[in-house]
Every structure is written in C-alpha cells, then in structure tokens.
Amino acid sequence: MTMSNLQKALNSGAFVVTGELGPPKSAEREKIEHHGHLLGGVVDAVNLTDNQTAIVRTSSIACGKILVDMGLDPVIQITCRDRNRIAIQSDVLGAAALGIKNILCLQGDHANFGNEPAAKNVNDLDSINLIRALKNMRDEQSFIGGEKLAAPIDIFIGAVENPFADPFEYRAYRLAKKVEAGADFIQTQAIFDMERFERWMEKVRELGIHKKVPILAGVIPIKSLGAARYMKNNVSGMSVPDEIIERIKAAENKKEEGVKLCVEMIEHLKTVEGVAGIHLMAVAWEEIVPEIVERAGLLPRPKFD
Amino acid sequence: MIVGERKPLQEIIKAVEQYEKILVLGCGECVTVCMAGGDKEAKETALAISVSRKRAGKPVQVKSHTIERQCEFEYLEASRKLIEEADVVVSLACGVGVQTMNMHYENMITLPGINTTFMGLPVQQGVWVENCLGCGNCVLEETMGICPIARCSKSMLNGPCGGSQDGKCEVSKETECGWHLIVERLMKFDKLSALEEVKPPKDWSTSHSGGPRKMIREDVKL
Ligand code: SF4
Ligand code: SF4
C-alpha cells in the first residue's frame, strides 16, 4: 500500500496544512491547473469540493485527476446528496483507479441551497454509512451489499465535523462515531468562534479522539466585510461572532485584516492540544494561500520521496 | 392522517373547461379534518366553478357531494347514480381517493382537486407537520418515537448533520431539526449512548424504492 502525501505528512508529526479548491462552473482545465499551481508546494494536500452548497460544478474526481497529473495530492470530497450507493461505490473505484487516495466523506448541503433547488435529494446513505462503506471496501474488500471487490483498493478516509452545529453536547460524540465508523483523519468546519471550538476540543480530548485520528482545524481568510456577513447569515452550520464582523468593519485595509486574523487563528490553533494541522479554505481567494501559510510560519512544507 | 391542500381554484376551473356536467366530490375522512376536501370545501369549489363559468358566458351544471370514505370501493358504490350523471368528477380526496374513483368508475374521468402533501398531524390549529414516509421498516423504537426518515431533511440514520442550528434544520428556519429532537429526548431519558452504534445503510427496498408496494394477507382474504 502506498501512502498519500497527506498521510505521510500526518505520520511525520509535522503541523499539516491542507488547502481547498472549488471546481469551476465550466470545463476550463486551465482554471483548475492555475489554482493547483498556486497551492502546489504550499499545502500538503488539496480538497476538491463536491458540488459545494449544491451548486453544479466540475466533478471533484475529474479535478482530482488533473491535480494528480500535476503531481499534487488531492482530497476528493464525496457527498451523499447526489448519488446512491451504486454510484458512490463506483466513483470510489474510479477515483482509486485514477490515482486518487484521499476521500473525504460528507453528507452534503441540502439541494435547496443551490442552483437546482428542484433536484431530488438522494441521501441513500448517510455520512457515517459512507465512511463505514469505504472502510469495508478497503479493509474487507467488500461492497455494501456483501459482494467482494475483485482486488484491493488503497484509500485514506476523511470525515468532517462541525463544532458549531447543534446540539453542541452531542458534537464530540458524533466525531467519535465517525472515527468508530472508520475515519482516518478529520477536517473541521471553519472556525471563527475560538471559544466554542476550544470547548469542543476539551470534550474531544476527554473522549481521547485526538489520540486516535489527526484533527485538522478549518480556517477561512475573510476577504471583505460582505464575505464575513455572508458567512454569518447564509452559510449553513457556520458561526461568525459579532466581534469578528466589527473588527473587519473597523479595519481600513479589510483584506490585510482578514489575513492577519487568519494568521492569528492559525498561531493559536498550533497551541491547542489535539490539533494536528489546519485546513485552509480560501475558495475564490486561492492566491492568498501562499502568503498566509508563509506568515503563519508553516513554510516550507515537508517533502517525501 | 393524510394531509392535503386544495389546488388553486383557477387550476381546477381550467381542468374542467371542456366539461358541461361537473361533480365535485369531497371525502369525509382525513381531508375533511385537514379542511382541504370535505363537504364545505366541495360546496365552495362547486360554487366557484359555477360562478366562473357563468361569468365566462358558458354556464354549466355543477353539483357537489361528499362520500364518507373515497378510498374504498363499497363507499363509492353507494353514490353510483350521482357519479354517472356527471361528465367529469373533481375529487377532493387524497391521491388514493382519486385513484380509487378512477379504478371503480373506469368509464368516467376523475380529476384531482387537491395536492396530497404528506402523512402527518395537526400540531396546532392550522398547522400540520409531516412525520412518516411509510418506509416499510419502522425504526421509531431506536429514535425515541421521532422519525429520522421523515423528520430529517436528509433521512439520516446516525445522528444530526452539520447544518443543525438552534434546533432548526438547515433547510429552513421554520423546520425543526428532527435529529435535534431525537438527541434531546435521548438525553432526557439518559439514553444518549444508544447513538454510539453505527447503524448500517437503510434497506430502502421496503420503501417506494422497491417499486409500488402491495400487501397480501392470506389470513384475512375471502
Ligand atoms: S421509520 Fe418509516 S415507518 Fe417509521 S415513522 Fe419513519 S417513515 Fe414511518
Ligand atoms: S439539520 Fe437536522 S433535520 Fe435538517 S438535515 Fe440536518 S440533521 Fe436532518
């Protein structure tokens, strides 16, 4: 079994950095490559969202293949919203055949958020079913229905958790359940409310989850006051405290303030026990990633043969 | 109960444009209780059709009648004469009633007058909520009597998604998160650990995914 770059980075004990790339609403390979170039060498792996917020975009697996061709390590996201278990298992095989190793399992935002609100929401599996299904494909060479894969596959399974969703008391247990189901690594929802994140991490440590899997803390650099407000009011499962909105509002140079805030957050996250790295989501602002990673003291990234 | 909502009157009026003798047929069961297709609504609908046609200069004969239970052949039989006198029937029963009419009166066209919305209950006067999808394999014993299939917008089996906030579902601030309710109820009874078990994917073959369902009980067949 060969390891993905992400897996190697996590095993090395380095403070890991993953990035994110939002596939375009077009078939422009150059765009994907351009963003890939910006992130290459600056992050250890790149997430490719799967029709994020239920908006039709290029498939995450197709984009993943483009990154593989560029020598980057993609993390393809798979949601349960658009495909049933037949399509998902087939796509996992296809992704693995294309050299994609990291697969992040999500439930997926409801279709009513996106540009096809009349779509049928599939949700044949839930995100925990999906994690377990992938684990069984890899470890038992078994499909959900019980039939065997003709040959083993080599995948690294990710899951997400949102410390800002409710019921709060249940959120750390839910993470434990995802790990029990088979998650190898975790990426969290973007953190703005550090106090709540730390309360969640306390519970995570109490349950010992951070010793079982690496947890990458999600961060988003705020580009403008509008973006901050949009995330506060329109993005499902996100919590942006008023102080952050005020801080951006008061700043003369809003972009610089956004970067500063993001770097401060990363510096702080480095000190939180159980945080193995960050997941930097600068979708539609990919060009800022090198600067943030640099200013957070996280360059150069470790290299493996 | 089965909950429905009357179709917009303009839509009903348009659907019966080509007919001269119209019967609006209410049902005395669920749709009466949810105030969509009972006797009162049947009379109102008939009146609206009649007024509108008179205004358009094409007066018609419109009658209204209500059958106690439109989803059983025997009840339909009792009103045969009235039904056969009409050119068309607008049924204010749920989709099941409309189809029972079309099966029983094969030579007559029965049109739907309501949109059948869901199986649910009134939680207060004028407010109904959906709470069962008839999945064919009930799991309510595992979820403290709150259905994760019907009351979670993503029909999840293993706990709430990341969009649940303040007890509301990500789909709308008007929609309660079914999983929030389940978790709260589990905590109330000190049973939260019941959620630790990783539930396998649901077998949807017992639901509509398995194709139109039919139930045969030899013990009660005549
Ligand atoms: S589990 Fe199935 S049968 Fe039971 S209430 Fe929910 S949808 Fe209905
Ligand atoms: S918010 Fe709650 S009800 Fe809505 S999809 Fe998520 S878990 Fe289900």
PDB file of N, CA, C and O in Angstrom, chain A residues 85 107-110 112-113 121 123-129 132 144 162 164-167 169-171 173-174 177 180-181 189 233 235-239, chain B residues 153-167 170-173 177 179-180 183-184 187 192 194-204:
ATOM      1  N   ARG A  85     -25.812   4.419  -3.383  1.00  0.00           N
ATOM      2  CA  ARG A  85     -24.650   3.591  -3.033  1.00  0.00           C
ATOM      3  C   ARG A  85     -24.009   2.944  -4.257  1.00  0.00           C
ATOM      4  O   ARG A  85     -22.821   2.646  -4.249  1.00  0.00           O
ATOM      5  N   GLN A 107     -22.060  14.583   4.282  1.00  0.00           N
ATOM      6  CA  GLN A 107     -23.474  14.404   3.985  1.00  0.00           C
ATOM      7  C   GLN A 107     -23.860  15.272   2.793  1.00  0.00           C
ATOM      8  O   GLN A 107     -24.542  14.826   1.889  1.00  0.00           O
ATOM      9  N   GLY A 108     -23.403  16.520   2.793  1.00  0.00           N
ATOM     10  CA  GLY A 108     -23.738  17.432   1.695  1.00  0.00           C
ATOM     11  C   GLY A 108     -24.877  18.360   2.055  1.00  0.00           C
ATOM     12  O   GLY A 108     -25.859  17.935   2.673  1.00  0.00           O
ATOM     13  N   ASP A 109     -24.732  19.622   1.673  1.00  0.00           N
ATOM     14  CA  ASP A 109     -25.799  20.598   1.923  1.00  0.00           C
ATOM     15  C   ASP A 109     -27.050  20.188   1.152  1.00  0.00           C
ATOM     16  O   ASP A 109     -26.958  19.640   0.059  1.00  0.00           O
ATOM     17  N   HIS A 110     -28.181  20.512   1.694  1.00  0.00           N
ATOM     18  CA  HIS A 110     -29.446  20.198   1.029  1.00  0.00           C
ATOM     19  C   HIS A 110     -29.531  20.928  -0.317  1.00  0.00           C
ATOM     20  O   HIS A 110     -29.050  22.056  -0.445  1.00  0.00           O
ATOM     21  N   ASN A 112     -31.735  22.509  -1.679  1.00  0.00           N
ATOM     22  CA  ASN A 112     -32.474  23.777  -1.762  1.00  0.00           C
ATOM     23  C   ASN A 112     -31.577  25.004  -1.584  1.00  0.00           C
ATOM     24  O   ASN A 112     -32.005  26.123  -1.778  1.00  0.00           O
ATOM     25  N   PHE A 113     -30.290  24.782  -1.236  1.00  0.00           N
ATOM     26  CA  PHE A 113     -29.345  25.897  -1.141  1.00  0.00           C
ATOM     27  C   PHE A 113     -28.811  26.311  -2.514  1.00  0.00           C
ATOM     28  O   PHE A 113     -28.288  27.406  -2.678  1.00  0.00           O
ATOM     29  N   ASN A 121     -33.135  14.992  -3.611  1.00  0.00           N
ATOM     30  CA  ASN A 121     -32.019  14.731  -2.700  1.00  0.00           C
ATOM     31  C   ASN A 121     -31.933  13.228  -2.514  1.00  0.00           C
ATOM     32  O   ASN A 121     -32.905  12.609  -2.099  1.00  0.00           O
ATOM     33  N   ASN A 123     -29.476  10.967  -0.694  1.00  0.00           N
ATOM     34  CA  ASN A 123     -29.282  10.530   0.694  1.00  0.00           C
ATOM     35  C   ASN A 123     -29.664   9.072   0.932  1.00  0.00           C
ATOM     36  O   ASN A 123     -30.325   8.743   1.915  1.00  0.00           O
ATOM     37  N   ASP A 124     -29.239   8.212   0.021  1.00  0.00           N
ATOM     38  CA  ASP A 124     -29.430   6.772   0.192  1.00  0.00           C
ATOM     39  C   ASP A 124     -28.620   6.337   1.414  1.00  0.00           C
ATOM     40  O   ASP A 124     -29.096   5.582   2.264  1.00  0.00           O
ATOM     41  N   LEU A 125     -27.385   6.846   1.510  1.00  0.00           N
ATOM     42  CA  LEU A 125     -26.523   6.591   2.662  1.00  0.00           C
ATOM     43  C   LEU A 125     -26.475   7.864   3.491  1.00  0.00           C
ATOM     44  O   LEU A 125     -26.732   8.944   2.969  1.00  0.00           O
ATOM     45  N   ASP A 126     -26.094   7.765   4.751  1.00  0.00           N
ATOM     46  CA  ASP A 126     -25.729   8.986   5.476  1.00  0.00           C
ATOM     47  C   ASP A 126     -24.211   9.006   5.599  1.00  0.00           C
ATOM     48  O   ASP A 126     -23.525   8.049   5.211  1.00  0.00           O
ATOM     49  N   SER A 127     -23.662  10.125   6.092  1.00  0.00           N
ATOM     50  CA  SER A 127     -22.206  10.283   6.048  1.00  0.00           C
ATOM     51  C   SER A 127     -21.494   9.181   6.833  1.00  0.00           C
ATOM     52  O   SER A 127     -20.413   8.732   6.436  1.00  0.00           O
ATOM     53  N   ILE A 128     -22.099   8.714   7.901  1.00  0.00           N
ATOM     54  CA  ILE A 128     -21.463   7.654   8.688  1.00  0.00           C
ATOM     55  C   ILE A 128     -21.541   6.315   7.955  1.00  0.00           C
ATOM     56  O   ILE A 128     -20.565   5.554   7.927  1.00  0.00           O
ATOM     57  N   ASN A 129     -22.645   6.060   7.292  1.00  0.00           N
ATOM     58  CA  ASN A 129     -22.727   4.875   6.421  1.00  0.00           C
ATOM     59  C   ASN A 129     -21.625   4.926   5.370  1.00  0.00           C
ATOM     60  O   ASN A 129     -21.013   3.907   5.038  1.00  0.00           O
ATOM     61  N   ARG A 132     -18.153   4.110   6.760  1.00  0.00           N
ATOM     62  CA  ARG A 132     -18.049   2.663   7.008  1.00  0.00           C
ATOM     63  C   ARG A 132     -17.968   1.882   5.689  1.00  0.00           C
ATOM     64  O   ARG A 132     -17.223   0.908   5.571  1.00  0.00           O
ATOM     65  N   ILE A 144     -21.130  -2.716  -0.035  1.00  0.00           N
ATOM     66  CA  ILE A 144     -22.194  -2.638   0.972  1.00  0.00           C
ATOM     67  C   ILE A 144     -23.100  -3.868   0.899  1.00  0.00           C
ATOM     68  O   ILE A 144     -23.464  -4.455   1.914  1.00  0.00           O
ATOM     69  N   ASN A 162     -18.557  19.453  12.568  1.00  0.00           N
ATOM     70  CA  ASN A 162     -18.842  20.866  12.739  1.00  0.00           C
ATOM     71  C   ASN A 162     -19.093  21.177  14.214  1.00  0.00           C
ATOM     72  O   ASN A 162     -20.181  20.931  14.721  1.00  0.00           O
ATOM     73  N   PHE A 164     -19.696  23.814  15.510  1.00  0.00           N
ATOM     74  CA  PHE A 164     -20.604  24.965  15.662  1.00  0.00           C
ATOM     75  C   PHE A 164     -22.054  24.597  15.395  1.00  0.00           C
ATOM     76  O   PHE A 164     -22.940  25.430  15.458  1.00  0.00           O
ATOM     77  N   ALA A 165     -22.262  23.328  15.061  1.00  0.00           N
ATOM     78  CA  ALA A 165     -23.637  22.880  14.861  1.00  0.00           C
ATOM     79  C   ALA A 165     -24.198  22.441  16.210  1.00  0.00           C
ATOM     80  O   ALA A 165     -23.467  22.275  17.179  1.00  0.00           O
ATOM     81  N   ASP A 166     -25.497  22.257  16.232  1.00  0.00           N
ATOM     82  CA  ASP A 166     -26.167  21.812  17.462  1.00  0.00           C
ATOM     83  C   ASP A 166     -26.665  20.382  17.271  1.00  0.00           C
ATOM     84  O   ASP A 166     -26.722  19.907  16.145  1.00  0.00           O
ATOM     85  N   PRO A 167     -27.081  19.693  18.297  1.00  0.00           N
ATOM     86  CA  PRO A 167     -26.908  20.055  19.705  1.00  0.00           C
ATOM     87  C   PRO A 167     -25.418  19.965  20.083  1.00  0.00           C
ATOM     88  O   PRO A 167     -24.794  18.940  19.819  1.00  0.00           O
ATOM     89  N   GLU A 169     -23.762  19.529  22.791  1.00  0.00           N
ATOM     90  CA  GLU A 169     -23.368  18.440  23.698  1.00  0.00           C
ATOM     91  C   GLU A 169     -23.077  17.153  22.936  1.00  0.00           C
ATOM     92  O   GLU A 169     -22.349  16.290  23.408  1.00  0.00           O
ATOM     93  N   TYR A 170     -23.704  17.017  21.774  1.00  0.00           N
ATOM     94  CA  TYR A 170     -23.561  15.764  21.040  1.00  0.00           C
ATOM     95  C   TYR A 170     -22.383  15.778  20.060  1.00  0.00           C
ATOM     96  O   TYR A 170     -21.942  14.750  19.591  1.00  0.00           O
ATOM     97  N   ARG A 171     -21.858  16.953  19.743  1.00  0.00           N
ATOM     98  CA  ARG A 171     -20.916  17.074  18.629  1.00  0.00           C
ATOM     99  C   ARG A 171     -19.619  16.285  18.779  1.00  0.00           C
ATOM    100  O   ARG A 171     -19.093  15.762  17.805  1.00  0.00           O
ATOM    101  N   TYR A 173     -19.297  13.524  20.529  1.00  0.00           N
ATOM    102  CA  TYR A 173     -19.688  12.113  20.406  1.00  0.00           C
ATOM    103  C   TYR A 173     -19.868  11.742  18.936  1.00  0.00           C
ATOM    104  O   TYR A 173     -19.576  10.632  18.523  1.00  0.00           O
ATOM    105  N   ARG A 174     -20.375  12.708  18.191  1.00  0.00           N
ATOM    106  CA  ARG A 174     -20.570  12.433  16.767  1.00  0.00           C
ATOM    107  C   ARG A 174     -19.221  12.213  16.081  1.00  0.00           C
ATOM    108  O   ARG A 174     -19.079  11.334  15.241  1.00  0.00           O
ATOM    109  N   LYS A 177     -18.078   8.844  16.789  1.00  0.00           N
ATOM    110  CA  LYS A 177     -18.804   7.862  15.980  1.00  0.00           C
ATOM    111  C   LYS A 177     -18.221   7.761  14.568  1.00  0.00           C
ATOM    112  O   LYS A 177     -18.125   6.679  14.002  1.00  0.00           O
ATOM    113  N   GLU A 180     -15.131   5.749  14.892  1.00  0.00           N
ATOM    114  CA  GLU A 180     -15.540   4.353  15.060  1.00  0.00           C
ATOM    115  C   GLU A 180     -15.978   3.760  13.706  1.00  0.00           C
ATOM    116  O   GLU A 180     -15.674   2.607  13.386  1.00  0.00           O
ATOM    117  N   ALA A 181     -16.639   4.574  12.894  1.00  0.00           N
ATOM    118  CA  ALA A 181     -17.102   4.089  11.589  1.00  0.00           C
ATOM    119  C   ALA A 181     -15.935   3.845  10.628  1.00  0.00           C
ATOM    120  O   ALA A 181     -16.056   3.054   9.698  1.00  0.00           O
ATOM    121  N   GLN A 189     -15.243  22.143  10.305  1.00  0.00           N
ATOM    122  CA  GLN A 189     -15.862  23.342   9.736  1.00  0.00           C
ATOM    123  C   GLN A 189     -14.960  24.534  10.099  1.00  0.00           C
ATOM    124  O   GLN A 189     -14.203  24.480  11.075  1.00  0.00           O
ATOM    125  N   ASN A 233     -24.586  34.878   7.935  1.00  0.00           N
ATOM    126  CA  ASN A 233     -26.031  34.766   7.737  1.00  0.00           C
ATOM    127  C   ASN A 233     -26.492  33.696   6.763  1.00  0.00           C
ATOM    128  O   ASN A 233     -27.616  33.220   6.859  1.00  0.00           O
ATOM    129  N   VAL A 235     -24.413  30.864   5.357  1.00  0.00           N
ATOM    130  CA  VAL A 235     -23.780  29.564   5.189  1.00  0.00           C
ATOM    131  C   VAL A 235     -24.233  28.631   6.305  1.00  0.00           C
ATOM    132  O   VAL A 235     -24.110  28.943   7.483  1.00  0.00           O
ATOM    133  N   SER A 236     -24.760  27.492   5.874  1.00  0.00           N
ATOM    134  CA  SER A 236     -25.294  26.528   6.827  1.00  0.00           C
ATOM    135  C   SER A 236     -24.206  26.044   7.786  1.00  0.00           C
ATOM    136  O   SER A 236     -23.097  25.722   7.379  1.00  0.00           O
ATOM    137  N   GLY A 237     -24.533  26.036   9.068  1.00  0.00           N
ATOM    138  CA  GLY A 237     -23.634  25.471  10.070  1.00  0.00           C
ATOM    139  C   GLY A 237     -22.420  26.315  10.395  1.00  0.00           C
ATOM    140  O   GLY A 237     -21.439  25.821  10.929  1.00  0.00           O
ATOM    141  N   MET A 238     -22.434  27.607  10.086  1.00  0.00           N
ATOM    142  CA  MET A 238     -21.270  28.435  10.392  1.00  0.00           C
ATOM    143  C   MET A 238     -21.614  29.463  11.459  1.00  0.00           C
ATOM    144  O   MET A 238     -22.724  29.978  11.509  1.00  0.00           O
ATOM    145  N   SER A 239     -20.624  29.742  12.319  1.00  0.00           N
ATOM    146  CA  SER A 239     -20.867  30.710  13.386  1.00  0.00           C
ATOM    147  C   SER A 239     -19.770  31.767  13.347  1.00  0.00           C
ATOM    148  O   SER A 239     -18.598  31.474  13.556  1.00  0.00           O
TER     149      SER A 239
ATOM    150  N   SER B 153     -34.373  16.220   7.043  1.00  0.00           N
ATOM    151  CA  SER B 153     -34.438  16.538   5.610  1.00  0.00           C
ATOM    152  C   SER B 153     -33.534  15.646   4.783  1.00  0.00           C
ATOM    153  O   SER B 153     -33.654  15.608   3.563  1.00  0.00           O
ATOM    154  N   LYS B 154     -32.579  14.978   5.437  1.00  0.00           N
ATOM    155  CA  LYS B 154     -31.667  14.098   4.700  1.00  0.00           C
ATOM    156  C   LYS B 154     -31.872  12.633   5.095  1.00  0.00           C
ATOM    157  O   LYS B 154     -31.039  11.792   4.763  1.00  0.00           O
ATOM    158  N   SER B 155     -32.932  12.345   5.825  1.00  0.00           N
ATOM    159  CA  SER B 155     -33.252  10.971   6.239  1.00  0.00           C
ATOM    160  C   SER B 155     -32.048  10.231   6.806  1.00  0.00           C
ATOM    161  O   SER B 155     -31.781   9.084   6.450  1.00  0.00           O
ATOM    162  N   MET B 156     -31.311  10.897   7.692  1.00  0.00           N
ATOM    163  CA  MET B 156     -30.093  10.290   8.234  1.00  0.00           C
ATOM    164  C   MET B 156     -30.418   9.301   9.348  1.00  0.00           C
ATOM    165  O   MET B 156     -31.410   9.450  10.050  1.00  0.00           O
ATOM    166  N   LEU B 157     -29.558   8.316   9.508  1.00  0.00           N
ATOM    167  CA  LEU B 157     -29.819   7.261  10.499  1.00  0.00           C
ATOM    168  C   LEU B 157     -28.891   7.330  11.700  1.00  0.00           C
ATOM    169  O   LEU B 157     -29.118   6.686  12.708  1.00  0.00           O
ATOM    170  N   ASN B 158     -27.804   8.076  11.559  1.00  0.00           N
ATOM    171  CA  ASN B 158     -26.758   8.022  12.579  1.00  0.00           C
ATOM    172  C   ASN B 158     -26.529   9.333  13.318  1.00  0.00           C
ATOM    173  O   ASN B 158     -25.443   9.569  13.821  1.00  0.00           O
ATOM    174  N   GLY B 159     -27.529  10.174  13.372  1.00  0.00           N
ATOM    175  CA  GLY B 159     -27.351  11.429  14.106  1.00  0.00           C
ATOM    176  C   GLY B 159     -27.431  12.636  13.198  1.00  0.00           C
ATOM    177  O   GLY B 159     -27.519  12.499  11.972  1.00  0.00           O
ATOM    178  N   PRO B 160     -27.408  13.831  13.793  1.00  0.00           N
ATOM    179  CA  PRO B 160     -27.644  15.067  13.040  1.00  0.00           C
ATOM    180  C   PRO B 160     -26.479  15.472  12.130  1.00  0.00           C
ATOM    181  O   PRO B 160     -25.322  15.230  12.464  1.00  0.00           O
ATOM    182  N   CYS B 161     -26.785  16.124  11.028  1.00  0.00           N
ATOM    183  CA  CYS B 161     -25.754  16.631  10.130  1.00  0.00           C
ATOM    184  C   CYS B 161     -25.180  17.924  10.706  1.00  0.00           C
ATOM    185  O   CYS B 161     -25.610  18.407  11.754  1.00  0.00           O
ATOM    186  N   GLY B 162     -24.224  18.490   9.987  1.00  0.00           N
ATOM    187  CA  GLY B 162     -23.555  19.698  10.466  1.00  0.00           C
ATOM    188  C   GLY B 162     -24.349  20.976  10.229  1.00  0.00           C
ATOM    189  O   GLY B 162     -23.872  22.067  10.524  1.00  0.00           O
ATOM    190  N   GLY B 163     -25.546  20.841   9.713  1.00  0.00           N
ATOM    191  CA  GLY B 163     -26.328  22.043   9.421  1.00  0.00           C
ATOM    192  C   GLY B 163     -27.361  22.373  10.485  1.00  0.00           C
ATOM    193  O   GLY B 163     -28.065  23.376  10.387  1.00  0.00           O
ATOM    194  N   SER B 164     -27.421  21.526  11.511  1.00  0.00           N
ATOM    195  CA  SER B 164     -28.428  21.724  12.559  1.00  0.00           C
ATOM    196  C   SER B 164     -28.003  22.869  13.471  1.00  0.00           C
ATOM    197  O   SER B 164     -26.931  22.833  14.059  1.00  0.00           O
ATOM    198  N   GLN B 165     -28.851  23.897  13.578  1.00  0.00           N
ATOM    199  CA  GLN B 165     -28.509  25.028  14.452  1.00  0.00           C
ATOM    200  C   GLN B 165     -29.736  25.513  15.207  1.00  0.00           C
ATOM    201  O   GLN B 165     -30.792  25.700  14.622  1.00  0.00           O
ATOM    202  N   ASP B 166     -29.540  25.709  16.508  1.00  0.00           N
ATOM    203  CA  ASP B 166     -30.617  26.198  17.384  1.00  0.00           C
ATOM    204  C   ASP B 166     -31.896  25.378  17.244  1.00  0.00           C
ATOM    205  O   ASP B 166     -32.998  25.932  17.277  1.00  0.00           O
ATOM    206  N   GLY B 167     -31.748  24.095  17.028  1.00  0.00           N
ATOM    207  CA  GLY B 167     -32.925  23.238  16.938  1.00  0.00           C
ATOM    208  C   GLY B 167     -33.608  23.260  15.586  1.00  0.00           C
ATOM    209  O   GLY B 167     -34.607  22.583  15.370  1.00  0.00           O
ATOM    210  N   GLU B 170     -31.230  22.974   8.575  1.00  0.00           N
ATOM    211  CA  GLU B 170     -30.577  23.906   7.648  1.00  0.00           C
ATOM    212  C   GLU B 170     -31.477  24.290   6.473  1.00  0.00           C
ATOM    213  O   GLU B 170     -31.249  25.302   5.823  1.00  0.00           O
ATOM    214  N   VAL B 171     -32.469  23.475   6.216  1.00  0.00           N
ATOM    215  CA  VAL B 171     -33.330  23.722   5.062  1.00  0.00           C
ATOM    216  C   VAL B 171     -34.189  24.980   5.232  1.00  0.00           C
ATOM    217  O   VAL B 171     -34.452  25.700   4.284  1.00  0.00           O
ATOM    218  N   SER B 172     -34.612  25.237   6.470  1.00  0.00           N
ATOM    219  CA  SER B 172     -35.424  26.427   6.715  1.00  0.00           C
ATOM    220  C   SER B 172     -35.537  26.681   8.213  1.00  0.00           C
ATOM    221  O   SER B 172     -35.589  25.749   9.013  1.00  0.00           O
ATOM    222  N   LYS B 173     -35.600  27.945   8.556  1.00  0.00           N
ATOM    223  CA  LYS B 173     -35.726  28.307   9.973  1.00  0.00           C
ATOM    224  C   LYS B 173     -37.089  27.909  10.531  1.00  0.00           C
ATOM    225  O   LYS B 173     -37.304  27.909  11.729  1.00  0.00           O
ATOM    226  N   CYS B 177     -35.305  20.595  13.416  1.00  0.00           N
ATOM    227  CA  CYS B 177     -34.367  19.525  13.087  1.00  0.00           C
ATOM    228  C   CYS B 177     -34.820  18.274  13.827  1.00  0.00           C
ATOM    229  O   CYS B 177     -34.820  18.237  15.056  1.00  0.00           O
ATOM    230  N   TRP B 179     -33.388  15.477  14.166  1.00  0.00           N
ATOM    231  CA  TRP B 179     -32.321  14.881  14.966  1.00  0.00           C
ATOM    232  C   TRP B 179     -32.047  15.657  16.250  1.00  0.00           C
ATOM    233  O   TRP B 179     -31.655  15.080  17.258  1.00  0.00           O
ATOM    234  N   HIS B 180     -32.259  16.954  16.212  1.00  0.00           N
ATOM    235  CA  HIS B 180     -32.113  17.728  17.440  1.00  0.00           C
ATOM    236  C   HIS B 180     -33.132  17.213  18.463  1.00  0.00           C
ATOM    237  O   HIS B 180     -32.820  16.985  19.626  1.00  0.00           O
ATOM    238  N   VAL B 183     -32.038  13.764  19.774  1.00  0.00           N
ATOM    239  CA  VAL B 183     -30.929  13.849  20.736  1.00  0.00           C
ATOM    240  C   VAL B 183     -31.432  14.385  22.075  1.00  0.00           C
ATOM    241  O   VAL B 183     -31.103  13.846  23.142  1.00  0.00           O
ATOM    242  N   GLU B 184     -32.265  15.413  22.031  1.00  0.00           N
ATOM    243  CA  GLU B 184     -32.793  15.973  23.285  1.00  0.00           C
ATOM    244  C   GLU B 184     -33.584  14.943  24.071  1.00  0.00           C
ATOM    245  O   GLU B 184     -33.464  14.834  25.287  1.00  0.00           O
ATOM    246  N   MET B 187     -31.346  12.412  25.631  1.00  0.00           N
ATOM    247  CA  MET B 187     -30.675  12.951  26.823  1.00  0.00           C
ATOM    248  C   MET B 187     -31.640  12.978  28.003  1.00  0.00           C
ATOM    249  O   MET B 187     -31.275  12.648  29.119  1.00  0.00           O
ATOM    250  N   LEU B 192     -28.412   8.648  25.655  1.00  0.00           N
ATOM    251  CA  LEU B 192     -27.642   9.150  24.518  1.00  0.00           C
ATOM    252  C   LEU B 192     -26.684   8.089  23.964  1.00  0.00           C
ATOM    253  O   LEU B 192     -26.365   8.082  22.775  1.00  0.00           O
ATOM    254  N   ALA B 194     -27.222   5.287  23.181  1.00  0.00           N
ATOM    255  CA  ALA B 194     -27.867   4.488  22.130  1.00  0.00           C
ATOM    256  C   ALA B 194     -27.397   4.920  20.743  1.00  0.00           C
ATOM    257  O   ALA B 194     -27.440   4.141  19.789  1.00  0.00           O
ATOM    258  N   LEU B 195     -26.920   6.160  20.650  1.00  0.00           N
ATOM    259  CA  LEU B 195     -26.477   6.658  19.337  1.00  0.00           C
ATOM    260  C   LEU B 195     -25.071   6.196  18.963  1.00  0.00           C
ATOM    261  O   LEU B 195     -24.621   6.429  17.852  1.00  0.00           O
ATOM    262  N   GLU B 196     -24.379   5.554  19.907  1.00  0.00           N
ATOM    263  CA  GLU B 196     -22.991   5.146  19.621  1.00  0.00           C
ATOM    264  C   GLU B 196     -22.907   4.098  18.527  1.00  0.00           C
ATOM    265  O   GLU B 196     -21.959   4.062  17.758  1.00  0.00           O
ATOM    266  N   GLU B 197     -23.906   3.242  18.462  1.00  0.00           N
ATOM    267  CA  GLU B 197     -23.860   2.164  17.480  1.00  0.00           C
ATOM    268  C   GLU B 197     -23.924   2.721  16.049  1.00  0.00           C
ATOM    269  O   GLU B 197     -24.783   3.540  15.734  1.00  0.00           O
ATOM    270  N   VAL B 198     -23.000   2.271  15.218  1.00  0.00           N
ATOM    271  CA  VAL B 198     -23.007   2.691  13.810  1.00  0.00           C
ATOM    272  C   VAL B 198     -24.098   1.900  13.092  1.00  0.00           C
ATOM    273  O   VAL B 198     -23.991   0.695  12.909  1.00  0.00           O
ATOM    274  N   LYS B 199     -25.158   2.599  12.729  1.00  0.00           N
ATOM    275  CA  LYS B 199     -26.270   1.923  12.062  1.00  0.00           C
ATOM    276  C   LYS B 199     -25.911   1.670  10.595  1.00  0.00           C
ATOM    277  O   LYS B 199     -25.383   2.556   9.929  1.00  0.00           O
ATOM    278  N   PRO B 200     -26.199   0.484  10.088  1.00  0.00           N
ATOM    279  CA  PRO B 200     -25.877   0.201   8.685  1.00  0.00           C
ATOM    280  C   PRO B 200     -26.788   0.987   7.741  1.00  0.00           C
ATOM    281  O   PRO B 200     -27.823   1.500   8.168  1.00  0.00           O
ATOM    282  N   PRO B 201     -26.407   1.050   6.468  1.00  0.00           N
ATOM    283  CA  PRO B 201     -27.273   1.739   5.499  1.00  0.00           C
ATOM    284  C   PRO B 201     -28.685   1.150   5.545  1.00  0.00           C
ATOM    285  O   PRO B 201     -28.851  -0.049   5.763  1.00  0.00           O
ATOM    286  N   LYS B 202     -29.654   2.003   5.346  1.00  0.00           N
ATOM    287  CA  LYS B 202     -31.043   1.527   5.388  1.00  0.00           C
ATOM    288  C   LYS B 202     -31.353   0.665   4.171  1.00  0.00           C
ATOM    289  O   LYS B 202     -30.862   0.919   3.075  1.00  0.00           O
ATOM    290  N   ASP B 203     -32.169  -0.338   4.409  1.00  0.00           N
ATOM    291  CA  ASP B 203     -32.669  -1.162   3.313  1.00  0.00           C
ATOM    292  C   ASP B 203     -33.905  -0.461   2.754  1.00  0.00           C
ATOM    293  O   ASP B 203     -34.990  -0.534   3.336  1.00  0.00           O
ATOM    294  N   TRP B 204     -33.718   0.258   1.657  1.00  0.00           N
ATOM    295  CA  TRP B 204     -34.828   1.045   1.095  1.00  0.00           C
ATOM    296  C   TRP B 204     -35.767   0.195   0.245  1.00  0.00           C
ATOM    297  O   TRP B 204     -36.743   0.712  -0.290  1.00  0.00           O
TER     298      TRP B 204
END
